[in-house]
Short mmCIF file of C-alpha atoms and ligand atoms in Angstrom, two decimals:
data_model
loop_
_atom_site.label_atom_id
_atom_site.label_comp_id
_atom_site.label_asym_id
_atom_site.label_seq_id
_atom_site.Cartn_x
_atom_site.Cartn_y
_atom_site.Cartn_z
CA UNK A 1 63.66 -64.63 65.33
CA UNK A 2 61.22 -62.68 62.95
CA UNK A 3 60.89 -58.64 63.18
CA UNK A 4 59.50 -55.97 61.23
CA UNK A 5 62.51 -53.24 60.83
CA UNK A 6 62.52 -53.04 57.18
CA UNK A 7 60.60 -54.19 54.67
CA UNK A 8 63.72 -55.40 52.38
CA UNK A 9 63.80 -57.85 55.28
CA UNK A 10 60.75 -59.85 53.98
CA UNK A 11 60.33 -61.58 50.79
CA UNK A 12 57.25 -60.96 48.91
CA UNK A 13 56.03 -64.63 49.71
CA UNK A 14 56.28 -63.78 53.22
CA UNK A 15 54.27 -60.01 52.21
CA UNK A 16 51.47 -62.45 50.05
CA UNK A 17 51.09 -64.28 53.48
CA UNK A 18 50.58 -61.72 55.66
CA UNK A 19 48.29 -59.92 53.19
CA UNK A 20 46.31 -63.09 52.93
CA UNK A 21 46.27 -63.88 56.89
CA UNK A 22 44.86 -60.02 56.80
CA UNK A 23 42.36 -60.61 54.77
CA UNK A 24 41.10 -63.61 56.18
CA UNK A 25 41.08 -62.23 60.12
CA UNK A 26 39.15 -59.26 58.40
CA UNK A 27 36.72 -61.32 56.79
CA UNK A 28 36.06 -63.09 60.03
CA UNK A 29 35.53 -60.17 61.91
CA UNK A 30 33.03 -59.21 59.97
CA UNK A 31 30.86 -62.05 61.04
CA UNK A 32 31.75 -61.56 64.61
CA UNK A 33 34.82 -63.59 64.48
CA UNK A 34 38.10 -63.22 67.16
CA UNK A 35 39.98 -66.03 67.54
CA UNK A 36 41.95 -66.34 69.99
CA UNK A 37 45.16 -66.74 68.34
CA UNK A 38 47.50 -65.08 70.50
CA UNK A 39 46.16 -65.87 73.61
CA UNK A 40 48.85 -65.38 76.75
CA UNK A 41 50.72 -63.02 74.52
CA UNK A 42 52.19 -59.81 75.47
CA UNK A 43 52.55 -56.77 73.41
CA UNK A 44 54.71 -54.00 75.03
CA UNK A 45 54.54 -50.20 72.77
CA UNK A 46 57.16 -47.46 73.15
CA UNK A 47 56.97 -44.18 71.63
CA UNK A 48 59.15 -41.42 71.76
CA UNK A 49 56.25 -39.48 69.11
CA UNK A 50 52.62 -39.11 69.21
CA UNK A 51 50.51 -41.44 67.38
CA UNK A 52 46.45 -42.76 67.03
CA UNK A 53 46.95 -45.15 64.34
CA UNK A 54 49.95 -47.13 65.22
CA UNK A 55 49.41 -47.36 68.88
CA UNK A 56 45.29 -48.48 69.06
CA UNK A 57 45.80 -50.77 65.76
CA UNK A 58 48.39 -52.46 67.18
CA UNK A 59 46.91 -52.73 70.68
CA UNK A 60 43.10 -53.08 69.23
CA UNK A 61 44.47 -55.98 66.98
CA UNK A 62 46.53 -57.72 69.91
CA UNK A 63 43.39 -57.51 72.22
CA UNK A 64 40.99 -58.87 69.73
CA UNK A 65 42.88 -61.67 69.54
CA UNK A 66 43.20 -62.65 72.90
CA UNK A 67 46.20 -61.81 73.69
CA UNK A 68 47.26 -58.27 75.78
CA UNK A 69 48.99 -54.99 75.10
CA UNK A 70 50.53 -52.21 77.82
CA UNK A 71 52.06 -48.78 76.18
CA UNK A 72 54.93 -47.15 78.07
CA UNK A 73 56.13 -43.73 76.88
CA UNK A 74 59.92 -42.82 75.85
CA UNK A 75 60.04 -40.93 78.71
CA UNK A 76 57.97 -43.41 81.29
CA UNK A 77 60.61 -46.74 80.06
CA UNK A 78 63.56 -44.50 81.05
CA UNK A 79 64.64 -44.26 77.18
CA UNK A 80 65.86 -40.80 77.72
CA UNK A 81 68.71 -41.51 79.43
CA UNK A 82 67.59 -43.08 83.02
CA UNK A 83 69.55 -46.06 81.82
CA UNK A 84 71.27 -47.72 78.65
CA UNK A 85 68.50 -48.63 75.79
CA UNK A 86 70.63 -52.11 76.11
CA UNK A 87 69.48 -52.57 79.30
CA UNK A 88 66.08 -51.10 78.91
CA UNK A 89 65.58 -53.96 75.88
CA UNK A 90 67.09 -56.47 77.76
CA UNK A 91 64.44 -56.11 80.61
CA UNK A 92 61.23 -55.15 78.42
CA UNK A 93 62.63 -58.47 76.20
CA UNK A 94 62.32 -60.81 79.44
CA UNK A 95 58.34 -59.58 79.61
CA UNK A 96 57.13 -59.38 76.10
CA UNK A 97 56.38 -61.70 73.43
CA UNK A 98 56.69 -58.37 70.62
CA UNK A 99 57.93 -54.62 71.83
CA UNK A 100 56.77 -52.03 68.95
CA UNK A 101 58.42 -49.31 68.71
CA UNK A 102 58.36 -45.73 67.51
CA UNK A 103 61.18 -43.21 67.78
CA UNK A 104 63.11 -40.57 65.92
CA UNK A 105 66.46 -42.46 65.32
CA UNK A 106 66.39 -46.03 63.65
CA UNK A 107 69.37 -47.27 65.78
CA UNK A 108 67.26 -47.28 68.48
CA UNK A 109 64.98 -50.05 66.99
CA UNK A 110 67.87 -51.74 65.99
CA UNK A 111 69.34 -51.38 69.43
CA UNK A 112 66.17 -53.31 70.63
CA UNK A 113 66.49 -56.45 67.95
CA UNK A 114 69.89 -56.58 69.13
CA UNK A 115 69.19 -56.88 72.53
CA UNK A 116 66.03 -57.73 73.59
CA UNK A 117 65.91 -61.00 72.99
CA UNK A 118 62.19 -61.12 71.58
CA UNK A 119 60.02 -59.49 68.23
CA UNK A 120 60.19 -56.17 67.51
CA UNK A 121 58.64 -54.30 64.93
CA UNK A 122 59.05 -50.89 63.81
CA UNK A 123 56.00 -48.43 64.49
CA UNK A 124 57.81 -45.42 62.53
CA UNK A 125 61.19 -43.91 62.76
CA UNK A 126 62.62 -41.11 60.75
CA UNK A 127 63.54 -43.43 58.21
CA UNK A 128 60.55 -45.74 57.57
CA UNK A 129 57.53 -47.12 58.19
CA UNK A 130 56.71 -50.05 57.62
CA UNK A 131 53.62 -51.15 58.75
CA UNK A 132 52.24 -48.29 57.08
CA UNK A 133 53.27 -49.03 53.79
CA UNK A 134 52.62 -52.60 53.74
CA UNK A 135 48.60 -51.44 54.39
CA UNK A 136 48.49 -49.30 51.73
CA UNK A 137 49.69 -51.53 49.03
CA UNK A 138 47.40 -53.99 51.30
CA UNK A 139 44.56 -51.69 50.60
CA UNK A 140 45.36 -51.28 47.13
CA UNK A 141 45.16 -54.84 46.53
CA UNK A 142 41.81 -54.92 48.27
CA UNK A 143 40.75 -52.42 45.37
CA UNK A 144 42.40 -53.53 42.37
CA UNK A 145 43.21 -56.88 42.86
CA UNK A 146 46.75 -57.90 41.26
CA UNK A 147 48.74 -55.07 42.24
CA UNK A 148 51.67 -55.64 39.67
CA UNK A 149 52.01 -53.08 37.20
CA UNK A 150 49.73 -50.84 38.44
CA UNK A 151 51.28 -47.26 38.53
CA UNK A 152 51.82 -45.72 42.57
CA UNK A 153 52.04 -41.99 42.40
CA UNK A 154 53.55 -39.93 45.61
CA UNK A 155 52.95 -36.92 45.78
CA UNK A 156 55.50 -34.87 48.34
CA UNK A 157 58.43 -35.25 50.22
CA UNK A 158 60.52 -38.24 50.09
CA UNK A 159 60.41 -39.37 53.67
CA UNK A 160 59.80 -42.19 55.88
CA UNK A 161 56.85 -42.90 53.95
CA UNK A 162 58.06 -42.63 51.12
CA UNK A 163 61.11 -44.97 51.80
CA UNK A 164 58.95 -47.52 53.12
CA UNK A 165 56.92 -47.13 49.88
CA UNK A 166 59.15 -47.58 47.41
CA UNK A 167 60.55 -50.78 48.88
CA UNK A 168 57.20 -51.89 49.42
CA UNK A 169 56.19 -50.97 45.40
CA UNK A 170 59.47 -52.86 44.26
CA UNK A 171 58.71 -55.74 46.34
CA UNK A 172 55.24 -56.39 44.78
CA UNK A 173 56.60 -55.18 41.21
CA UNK A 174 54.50 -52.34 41.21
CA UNK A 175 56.02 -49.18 39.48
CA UNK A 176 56.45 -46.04 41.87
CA UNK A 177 56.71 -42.33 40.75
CA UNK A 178 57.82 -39.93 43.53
CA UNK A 179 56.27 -36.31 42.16
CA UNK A 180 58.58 -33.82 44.66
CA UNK A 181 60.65 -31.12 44.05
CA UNK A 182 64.59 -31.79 43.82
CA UNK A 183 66.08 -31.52 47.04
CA UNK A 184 63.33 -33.57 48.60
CA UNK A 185 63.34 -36.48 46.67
CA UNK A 186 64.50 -40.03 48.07
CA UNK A 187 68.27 -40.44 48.08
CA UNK A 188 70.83 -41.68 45.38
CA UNK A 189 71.72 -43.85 48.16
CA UNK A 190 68.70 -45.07 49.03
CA UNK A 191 67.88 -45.66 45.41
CA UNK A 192 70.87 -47.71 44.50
CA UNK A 193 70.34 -49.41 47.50
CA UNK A 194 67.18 -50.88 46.03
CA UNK A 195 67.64 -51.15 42.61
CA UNK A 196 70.73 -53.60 43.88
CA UNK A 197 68.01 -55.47 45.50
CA UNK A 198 65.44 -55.44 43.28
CA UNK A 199 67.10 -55.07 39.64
CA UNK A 200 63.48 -55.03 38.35
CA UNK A 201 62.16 -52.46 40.28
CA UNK A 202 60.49 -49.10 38.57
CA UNK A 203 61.67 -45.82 40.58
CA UNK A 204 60.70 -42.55 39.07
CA UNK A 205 61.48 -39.36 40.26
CA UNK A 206 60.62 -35.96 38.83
CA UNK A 207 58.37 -32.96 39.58
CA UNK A 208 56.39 -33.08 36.47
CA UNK A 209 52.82 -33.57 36.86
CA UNK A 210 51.54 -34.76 33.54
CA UNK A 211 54.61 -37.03 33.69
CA UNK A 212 53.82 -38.30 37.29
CA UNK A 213 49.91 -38.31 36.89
CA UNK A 214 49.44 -39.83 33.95
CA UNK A 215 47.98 -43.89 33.97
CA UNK A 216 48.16 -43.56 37.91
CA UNK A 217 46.34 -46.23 39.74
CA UNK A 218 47.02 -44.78 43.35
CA UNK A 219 47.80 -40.95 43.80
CA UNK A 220 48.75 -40.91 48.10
CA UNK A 221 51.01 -37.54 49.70
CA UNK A 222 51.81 -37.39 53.29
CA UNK A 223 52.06 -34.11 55.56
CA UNK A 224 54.97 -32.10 54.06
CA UNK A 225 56.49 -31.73 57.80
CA UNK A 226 56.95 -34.69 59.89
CA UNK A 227 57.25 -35.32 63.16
CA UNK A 228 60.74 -33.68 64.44
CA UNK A 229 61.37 -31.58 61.34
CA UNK A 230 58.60 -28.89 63.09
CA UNK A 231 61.44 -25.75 63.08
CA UNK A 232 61.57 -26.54 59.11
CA UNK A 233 57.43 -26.12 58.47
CA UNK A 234 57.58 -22.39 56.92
CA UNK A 235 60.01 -23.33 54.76
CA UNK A 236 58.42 -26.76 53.73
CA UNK A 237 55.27 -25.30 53.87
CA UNK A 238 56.64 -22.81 50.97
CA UNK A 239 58.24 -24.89 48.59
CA UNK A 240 55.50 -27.62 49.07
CA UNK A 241 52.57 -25.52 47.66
CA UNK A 242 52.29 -26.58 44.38
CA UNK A 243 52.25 -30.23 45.08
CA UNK A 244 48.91 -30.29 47.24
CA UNK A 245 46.60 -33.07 45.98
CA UNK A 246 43.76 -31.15 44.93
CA UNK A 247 41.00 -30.85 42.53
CA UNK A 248 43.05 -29.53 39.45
CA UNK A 249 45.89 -32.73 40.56
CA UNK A 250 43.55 -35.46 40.85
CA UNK A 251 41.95 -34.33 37.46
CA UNK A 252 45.40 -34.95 35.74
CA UNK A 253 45.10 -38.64 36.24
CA UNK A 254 42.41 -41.22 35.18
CA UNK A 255 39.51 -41.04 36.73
CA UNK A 256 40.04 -44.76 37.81
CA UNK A 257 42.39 -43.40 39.88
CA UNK A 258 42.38 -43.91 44.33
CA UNK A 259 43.22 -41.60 46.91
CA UNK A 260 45.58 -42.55 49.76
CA UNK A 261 46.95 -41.03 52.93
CA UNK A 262 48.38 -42.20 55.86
CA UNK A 263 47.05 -39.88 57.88
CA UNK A 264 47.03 -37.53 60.23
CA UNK A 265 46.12 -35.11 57.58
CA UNK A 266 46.82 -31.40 57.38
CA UNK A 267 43.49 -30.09 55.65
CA UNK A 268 44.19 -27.49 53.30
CA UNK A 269 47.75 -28.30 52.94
CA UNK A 270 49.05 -31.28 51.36
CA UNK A 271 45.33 -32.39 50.54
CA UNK A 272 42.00 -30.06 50.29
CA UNK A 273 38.81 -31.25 51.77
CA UNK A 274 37.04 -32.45 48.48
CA UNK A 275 40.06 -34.70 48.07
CA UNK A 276 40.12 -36.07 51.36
CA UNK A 277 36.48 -36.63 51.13
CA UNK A 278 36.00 -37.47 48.09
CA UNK A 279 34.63 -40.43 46.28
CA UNK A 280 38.26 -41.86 45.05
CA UNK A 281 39.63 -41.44 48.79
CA UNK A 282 40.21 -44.81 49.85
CA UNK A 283 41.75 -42.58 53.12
CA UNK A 284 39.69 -44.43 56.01
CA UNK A 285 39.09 -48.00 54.82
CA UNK A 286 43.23 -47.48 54.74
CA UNK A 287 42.85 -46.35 58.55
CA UNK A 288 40.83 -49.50 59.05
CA UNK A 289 43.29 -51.22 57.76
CA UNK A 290 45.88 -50.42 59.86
CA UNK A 291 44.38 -53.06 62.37
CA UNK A 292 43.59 -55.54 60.11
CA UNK A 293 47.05 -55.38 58.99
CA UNK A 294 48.79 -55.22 62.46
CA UNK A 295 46.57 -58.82 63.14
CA UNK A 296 48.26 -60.46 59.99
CA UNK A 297 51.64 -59.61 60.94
CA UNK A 298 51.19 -60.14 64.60
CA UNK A 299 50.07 -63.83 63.37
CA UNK A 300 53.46 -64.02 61.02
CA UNK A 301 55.81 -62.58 63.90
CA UNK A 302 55.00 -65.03 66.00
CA UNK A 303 54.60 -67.49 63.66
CA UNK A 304 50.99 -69.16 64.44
CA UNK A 305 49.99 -71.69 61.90
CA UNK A 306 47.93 -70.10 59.16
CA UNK A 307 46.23 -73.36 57.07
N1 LIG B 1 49.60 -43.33 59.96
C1 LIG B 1 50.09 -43.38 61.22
O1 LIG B 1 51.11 -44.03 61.51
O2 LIG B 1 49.34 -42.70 62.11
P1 LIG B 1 49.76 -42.40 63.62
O3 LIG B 1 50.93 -41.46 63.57
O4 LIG B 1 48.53 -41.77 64.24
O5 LIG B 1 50.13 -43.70 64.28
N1 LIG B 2 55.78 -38.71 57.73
C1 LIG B 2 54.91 -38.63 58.88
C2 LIG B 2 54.10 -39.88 59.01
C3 LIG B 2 53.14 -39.92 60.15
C4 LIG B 2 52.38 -41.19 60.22
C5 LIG B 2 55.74 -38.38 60.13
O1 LIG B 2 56.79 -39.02 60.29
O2 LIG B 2 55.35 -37.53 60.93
#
């Protein structure tokens, strides 16, 4: 049974795949093309957090391929405590052909492949996010081509994001600097973690910027709070400061360089409006993305022929 949880589940034949299955349903519906290839399928979203992205991607993507999507809050399935997430899987499982999920605590999603009994993917939890990660290096293959080699530079805190980026970046043997200060920087854990995966894999850390910037094909930073860390945002908001992408940042690197975000962006914070809007942000066609993606690995989940 195929999920999304983590991305060191997938190989990076199975990542070329979806990333060409993408590309190919995006192609198509840009000449008016939906076919119907998941037709009778149901799609069943839980969040415990807000989202735009995640949620309408997913459920644009399932609908424009014929198949159907209902949301349910946290809250509305009874995931707060009304009964045991076992139970709650085991029933949403019976009705659903993939249950995405967003929450604060991983177990939960790995609760739900335990005991649901169908697909689940992971729509963000305070550890990772994969489905965002495998658009951007989606979208930065839609840019540059071959991805391998070319330098990933994140700017900010070492979070879900982040995570999900770096095993993303080793997967595709693209080398990925982290630019943050010390105590937010991915963990030693995390990093031995996947360097015992992927011995070839090129993890930087430091919070030089000449070091970080320079021969960077993709500069991307995230909000410097996330969701659930909200009682922590003075203090982030402090000892983030120097590492908005700005102006004087983006000038440090070549001018070759592309802007990414995940989005939602805090304006004036961890980006500035020229930035943002800019002529190297790649910000929105990344949006896009999101549902292009979502339709690729829909099509792998549930593993409809691709010829
Ligand atoms: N990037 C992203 O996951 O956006 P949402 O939180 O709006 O889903
Ligand atoms: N790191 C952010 C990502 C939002 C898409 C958060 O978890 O809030």
């Amino acid at each position: 049974m195929r999920h999304l949880n983590a991305l060191i589940d997938l190989t990076a034949d199975e990542v070329k795949e979806i990333f060409a299955r993408s590309a190919s349903l995006k192609s198509g519906l840009s000449r008016g093309e939906r076919p119907a290839l998941l037709a009778g399928r149901v799609m069943c979203q839980v969040f415990e957090k807000p989202s735009l992205r995640t949620r309408v991607s997913f459920e644009a993507a399932m609908m424009q391929l014929g198949g159907s999507s209902l949301f349910l809050s946290a809250k509305d399935a009874g995931l707060g405590g009304r009964e045991a997430v076992e139970d709650v899987a085991r029933v949403l499982g019976g009705y659903s052909d993939v249950i995405v999920l967003r929450t604060f605590s991983q177990r939960l999603i790995d609760e739900f492949i335990r005991y649901s009994g169908t697909h689940v993917v992971n729509g963000l939890s305070d550890e990772r996010h994969p489905c965002q990660a495998l658009t951007d290096l989606f979208t930065m293959q839609e840019v540059f081509g071959d991805v391998a080699g070319k330098k990933f530079v994140f700017v900010g805190d070492g979070n879900n994001v982040a995570t999900s980026l770096a095993t993303a970046c080793s997967l595709l043997k693209v080398p990925f600097t982290i630019c943050a200060p010390d105590e937010y920087r991915l963990t030693d854990e995390f990093l031995a973690d996947l360097k015992g995966r992927y011995p070839d894999s090129r993890i930087e850390q430091t919070s030089n910027f000449k070091t970080a910037l320079k021969d960077a094909a993709i500069i991307y930073t995230d909000v410097w709070t996330s969701m659930g860390q909200e009682a922590e945002d003075a203090e982030r908001r402090r000892v983030f400061s120097p590492y908005q992408v700005n102006a004087k940042l983006m000038g440090m690197a070549p001018k070759t360089a592309r802007f990414l975000h995940c989005l939602p962006a805090k304006r004036g914070l961890e980006v500035t409006d020229d930035v943002m809007d800019g002529p190297q942000s790649l910000a929105f066609q990344q949006a896009e993305n999101r549902m292009h993606l979502a339709k690729g690995m829909l099509c792998w989940l549930l593993e409809v022929p691709f010829k």
